[in-house]
Amino acid sequence: MRVLWVKAGKILPVDTGGKIRSYNILRQLAVRHEMTFLSYYGGARDESYEQDLSGRLPGAVALHTGLGPTGATGLGLDYIRHLPSAAPYAVTKFTSVEVRRRVAEWLSEPRFDVAVCDFLSASLNFPPAPATPAVLFQHNVESALWERQAAHEPNIVKRAAFSIEASKMRRYERTAVNRFHHVIAVSEHDRSLMAKIVDPSRITVVPTGVDVAHYRTARDAAGGNDGPVVLFLGSMDWEANVDGVDYFCREIWPRINAAVPEARFRVVGRNPHPRIQKLATASVELVGGVPSVLPHLAAATAFVVPLRIGGGTRLKIYEAMAAGRAVISTRVGAEGLDVRDGENILLADAPNAFADAVVRVLRDRELRLRLENAGAALAARYDWSRIAERFAGILAAVSGSPLRAERHPEAAVPASARPA
């Protein structure tokens, strides 16, 4: 099968949820299929990235689209410039004349069996009715993500901008998802939301995966010698993580620290936002970016996901489980994952309930071991090799039933191709 995969921005380093998901599926698909991965990016030309990409993903094409806005002022001015556009800024800023030309040219020829648009951000670069069947890989329901960000943003200017983006995204998303022959969602929850705007038969779920062998190395490692460690892991310049850690430190951590004074809260993730930098105390440690998260997972006693904002699914939960760590999460944080409260995870939303759950895990070794073992068993079912097989099955079904603009792909993906 010949596949064209188009993604906005650099995929390396593999340090965010979307990058991790895409990279691992691409890597697995490349073993059996002819993959052409188009990675287009702005900013300064990065030849080292282009070389690294071609070494890791043979057949990849890196396209430098030119200099983009930098810094808060530059981004603000660029946002204002795009404000009149009906499409949201999260889409228009990733739209390129050169990318549109190249994708249109490739898809007009019998060069590929199927194309993948990775995230809605790249969607305006695809022609309205491509001759080659095209699949939209939706890691999130973007409109829901922006609505949640607007609801929890404390800064009044940002809250207004997020509200505008949410409104634009609701309108754009409805049109965009219907332009593609098929849509791949990452959870049943996302599928149910998208089913309100597109025929449900055109949506298939491919769940989140995990590199089981990689994270298993941390499973049997002993905790640190500096007492119990509560760990949060994630990019600290992403709004959902910034809000989650800020909320945890203000409303949850003081209760945990009072009950277990020797406990430490460790935040690991690149580019800590100024809001996060202010949270450092004797019991709250900000580590920043690290070469490998495995030593921190090995040292953790409990792993927390106190998110109030987000969409799609959190890969970090399966990663922590594969590493043999007990997980406590909000329901938003664990949304769309195959988890069971009290069996392989503890779920809590109210600050008191979340704090109590963390304290129970820190104090009750038997509970902690039960959650660790059950979580590791669950993660083992979602190795990337299995996830990629499901993804490939959907692409094969879509490419085997090319549909044109005047037809609807009700039968593009048979039930047998859908994940159980």
Coordinates of C-alpha atoms in Angstrom, one line a residue, residues 49-332:
Y49 CA 16.1 18.2 11.6
E50 CA 15.8 17.3 7.9
Q51 CA 18.8 14.9 8.1
D52 CA 17.5 13.3 11.3
L53 CA 14.1 12.9 9.9
S54 CA 15.4 11.2 6.7
G55 CA 17.5 8.9 8.9
R56 CA 14.6 7.9 11.2
L57 CA 11.8 7.7 8.6
P58 CA 13.3 6.8 5.1
G59 CA 11.1 8.3 2.4
A60 CA 10.2 11.4 4.5
V61 CA 10.1 14.8 2.8
A62 CA 10.9 17.8 4.9
L63 CA 9.6 21.1 3.5
H64 CA 10.7 24.4 4.9
T65 CA 7.8 26.9 4.3
G66 CA 9.6 30.0 5.4
L67 CA 10.0 32.2 8.4
G68 CA 7.0 32.5 10.7
P69 CA 6.2 34.7 13.7
T70 CA 8.4 34.4 16.8
G71 CA 7.9 35.6 20.4
A72 CA 4.8 36.7 22.0
T73 CA 4.6 40.0 20.1
G74 CA 5.1 38.3 16.8
L75 CA 2.5 35.7 17.5
G76 CA 0.0 38.3 18.7
L77 CA 0.4 40.4 15.5
D78 CA 0.1 37.3 13.3
Y79 CA -3.1 36.3 15.2
I80 CA -4.6 39.7 14.6
R81 CA -3.6 39.5 10.9
H82 CA -5.5 36.2 10.6
L83 CA -8.5 37.4 12.7
P84 CA -10.7 38.2 9.6
S85 CA -10.4 34.7 8.3
A86 CA -13.4 32.4 8.8
A87 CA -11.0 29.5 9.5
P88 CA -9.5 29.3 13.0
Y89 CA -5.9 30.5 13.5
A90 CA -4.9 26.9 14.6
V91 CA -5.5 26.0 10.9
T92 CA -4.6 29.1 8.9
K93 CA -1.2 29.5 10.5
F94 CA -0.3 26.0 9.2
T95 CA -1.6 26.6 5.7
S96 CA 1.1 27.0 3.0
V97 CA 0.8 27.8 -0.7
E98 CA 3.7 25.5 -1.5
V99 CA 2.2 22.6 0.6
R100 CA -1.2 23.1 -1.1
R101 CA 0.4 23.0 -4.5
R102 CA 2.5 19.9 -3.8
V103 CA -0.4 17.9 -2.1
A104 CA -2.8 18.8 -4.9
E105 CA -0.3 17.6 -7.5
W106 CA 0.5 14.4 -5.8
L107 CA -3.2 13.5 -5.1
S108 CA -4.2 14.2 -8.7
E109 CA -2.0 11.5 -10.0
P110 CA -2.2 7.7 -9.4
R111 CA 0.9 8.0 -7.2
F112 CA -0.7 7.0 -3.8
D113 CA -3.4 4.6 -2.8
V114 CA -4.5 6.7 0.2
A115 CA -3.5 10.0 1.9
V116 CA -3.6 10.9 5.6
C117 CA -4.1 14.4 6.9
D118 CA -2.6 14.4 10.4
F119 CA -4.6 16.7 12.7
L120 CA -7.1 19.3 11.4
S121 CA -4.3 21.9 11.3
A122 CA -3.1 20.6 7.9
S123 CA -6.5 20.2 6.4
L124 CA -6.6 23.5 4.3
N125 CA -3.6 22.1 2.4
F126 CA -5.8 19.3 1.0
P127 CA -7.9 19.9 -2.2
P128 CA -11.7 19.9 -1.6
A129 CA -12.3 16.7 -3.6
P130 CA -9.0 14.8 -4.0
A131 CA -8.9 12.0 -6.6
T132 CA -7.0 9.9 -4.2
P133 CA -9.0 8.8 -1.1
A134 CA -8.0 10.9 1.9
V135 CA -8.4 10.2 5.6
L136 CA -8.4 12.7 8.4
F137 CA -6.6 11.6 11.5
Q138 CA -8.3 13.5 14.4
H139 CA -6.2 13.3 17.6
N140 CA -8.7 15.6 19.3
V141 CA -12.2 17.0 18.7
E142 CA -10.6 20.5 18.3
S143 CA -13.8 22.5 19.0
A144 CA -14.2 20.8 22.4
L145 CA -10.6 21.4 23.3
W146 CA -10.9 25.2 22.6
E147 CA -14.1 25.4 24.5
R148 CA -12.5 23.9 27.6
Q149 CA -9.5 26.2 27.3
A150 CA -11.8 29.2 27.1
A151 CA -13.7 28.0 30.2
H152 CA -10.6 27.6 32.4
E153 CA -8.3 30.4 31.1
P154 CA -7.8 33.0 33.9
N155 CA -6.3 35.7 31.6
I156 CA -9.2 37.8 30.2
V157 CA -7.5 38.5 26.9
K158 CA -6.5 34.9 26.3
R159 CA -10.0 33.8 27.3
A160 CA -11.5 36.1 24.7
A161 CA -9.2 34.8 22.0
F162 CA -9.9 31.2 23.0
S163 CA -13.6 31.9 22.8
I164 CA -13.2 33.3 19.3
E165 CA -11.2 30.3 18.2
A166 CA -13.7 27.9 19.7
S167 CA -16.5 29.5 17.7
K168 CA -14.5 29.5 14.5
M169 CA -13.4 25.9 15.1
R170 CA -17.0 24.7 15.6
R171 CA -18.0 26.0 12.2
Y172 CA -14.8 25.0 10.4
E173 CA -14.7 21.5 11.9
R174 CA -18.2 20.7 10.7
T175 CA -17.2 21.5 7.1
A176 CA -13.7 20.1 7.2
V177 CA -14.4 16.6 8.5
N178 CA -17.0 16.1 5.8
R179 CA -14.5 16.8 3.1
F180 CA -12.5 13.7 3.8
H181 CA -13.5 10.1 2.8
H182 CA -13.0 8.8 6.3
V183 CA -12.1 10.0 9.8
I184 CA -10.0 8.2 12.3
A185 CA -10.7 9.1 16.0
V186 CA -8.6 8.1 19.0
S187 CA -11.5 7.2 21.3
E188 CA -15.2 6.3 21.4
H189 CA -15.8 9.5 23.2
D190 CA -14.3 11.6 20.4
R191 CA -16.2 9.4 17.9
S192 CA -19.5 10.2 19.6
L193 CA -18.8 13.9 19.5
M194 CA -17.9 13.8 15.8
A195 CA -20.9 11.7 15.0
K196 CA -23.0 14.8 15.6
I197 CA -21.4 16.5 12.5
V198 CA -20.5 13.6 10.2
D199 CA -22.1 10.2 9.4
P200 CA -21.0 7.8 12.1
S201 CA -20.2 5.1 9.5
R202 CA -17.4 7.4 8.3
I203 CA -15.6 7.4 11.6
T204 CA -13.5 4.6 13.0
V205 CA -11.6 4.5 16.3
V206 CA -7.9 3.6 16.6
P207 CA -7.0 3.8 20.3
T208 CA -3.9 5.3 21.8
G209 CA -0.9 3.0 22.1
V210 CA 2.3 2.7 24.1
D211 CA 5.8 1.3 23.5
V212 CA 5.5 -1.4 26.1
A213 CA 9.1 -2.7 25.9
H214 CA 10.6 0.8 26.3
Y215 CA 8.6 1.7 29.4
R216 CA 8.8 -1.8 30.9
T217 CA 12.4 -1.1 31.9
A218 CA 11.2 1.3 34.6
R219 CA 8.6 -1.1 36.0
D220 CA 10.8 -3.0 38.5
A221 CA 13.0 -0.1 39.4
A222 CA 12.8 0.9 43.1
G223 CA 11.5 4.3 44.1
G224 CA 13.8 7.1 45.0
N225 CA 15.5 7.5 48.4
D226 CA 14.1 10.9 49.1
G227 CA 10.6 9.7 50.2
P228 CA 7.4 9.3 48.2
V229 CA 7.4 11.2 44.9
V230 CA 4.2 12.3 43.1
L231 CA 5.0 12.8 39.4
F232 CA 3.4 14.8 36.6
L233 CA 4.8 14.4 33.1
G234 CA 4.0 16.5 30.1
S235 CA 5.0 19.5 27.9
M236 CA 4.7 22.5 30.2
D237 CA 4.1 25.0 27.5
W238 CA 0.7 23.4 26.5
E239 CA -2.3 25.2 28.0
A240 CA -4.0 22.0 29.3
N241 CA -0.9 21.0 31.2
V242 CA -0.3 24.5 32.5
D243 CA -3.8 24.7 33.8
G244 CA -3.7 21.2 35.3
V245 CA -0.5 21.6 37.2
D246 CA -1.5 25.1 38.4
Y247 CA -4.8 23.7 39.6
F248 CA -3.1 20.8 41.3
C249 CA -0.6 23.0 43.2
R250 CA -3.2 25.5 44.3
E251 CA -6.1 23.2 45.3
I252 CA -4.9 19.7 45.7
W253 CA -1.2 19.5 46.7
P254 CA -1.5 21.4 50.0
R255 CA -4.0 18.7 51.2
I256 CA -1.6 15.9 50.2
N257 CA 1.4 17.6 51.7
A258 CA -0.4 18.1 55.0
A259 CA -1.3 14.4 55.2
V260 CA 2.1 13.1 53.9
P261 CA 4.7 15.9 54.8
E262 CA 7.6 13.9 53.4
A263 CA 6.0 13.7 49.9
R264 CA 7.4 15.6 47.0
F265 CA 5.6 16.7 43.8
R266 CA 7.8 16.6 40.7
V267 CA 6.9 18.2 37.4
V268 CA 8.8 16.9 34.4
G269 CA 8.3 18.6 31.0
R270 CA 9.9 21.1 28.6
N271 CA 9.5 24.8 28.6
P272 CA 7.8 25.5 31.9
H273 CA 5.3 28.4 31.5
P274 CA 5.9 31.5 33.8
R275 CA 2.7 30.5 35.7
I276 CA 4.4 27.1 36.5
Q277 CA 7.8 28.6 37.4
K278 CA 6.1 30.5 40.2
L279 CA 4.9 27.3 41.8
A280 CA 8.3 25.9 42.9
T281 CA 8.6 25.4 46.6
A282 CA 10.5 23.1 49.0
S283 CA 8.0 20.3 48.2
V284 CA 7.3 21.2 44.5
E285 CA 10.2 20.5 42.1
L286 CA 10.2 21.8 38.5
V287 CA 12.6 19.6 36.5
G288 CA 12.0 21.0 33.0
G289 CA 12.9 19.0 29.9
V290 CA 14.9 15.7 30.2
P291 CA 16.7 13.4 27.8
S292 CA 14.6 10.5 29.1
V293 CA 11.6 10.3 31.4
L294 CA 12.3 6.7 32.5
P295 CA 14.4 7.6 35.6
H296 CA 11.6 9.9 36.8
L297 CA 9.0 7.2 36.2
A298 CA 11.2 4.7 38.0
A299 CA 11.5 7.1 41.0
A300 CA 7.8 7.9 41.2
T301 CA 5.4 6.5 43.8
A302 CA 2.3 7.9 42.2
F303 CA 1.5 9.4 38.8
V304 CA -1.1 12.2 38.5
V305 CA -3.1 13.6 35.6
P306 CA -5.1 16.5 37.1
L307 CA -6.3 17.8 33.8
R308 CA -9.5 19.9 33.4
I309 CA -8.8 20.7 29.7
G310 CA -8.1 18.4 26.8
G311 CA -9.3 16.3 24.0
G312 CA -8.4 13.0 22.4
T313 CA -6.5 10.7 24.8
R314 CA -3.5 11.1 27.1
L315 CA -0.7 8.8 26.1
K316 CA 1.1 9.5 29.4
I317 CA -1.4 7.4 31.3
Y318 CA -0.6 4.2 29.3
E319 CA 3.1 5.1 29.5
A320 CA 3.0 5.4 33.3
M321 CA 1.0 2.1 33.5
A322 CA 3.5 0.3 31.2
A323 CA 6.2 1.6 33.6
G324 CA 4.3 0.0 36.5
R325 CA 3.2 3.2 38.2
A326 CA -0.2 3.8 40.0
V327 CA -2.2 6.5 38.2
I328 CA -4.6 9.0 39.7
S329 CA -6.5 11.1 37.1
T330 CA -9.5 13.4 36.6
R331 CA -12.1 12.0 34.3
V332 CA -11.1 14.5 31.6

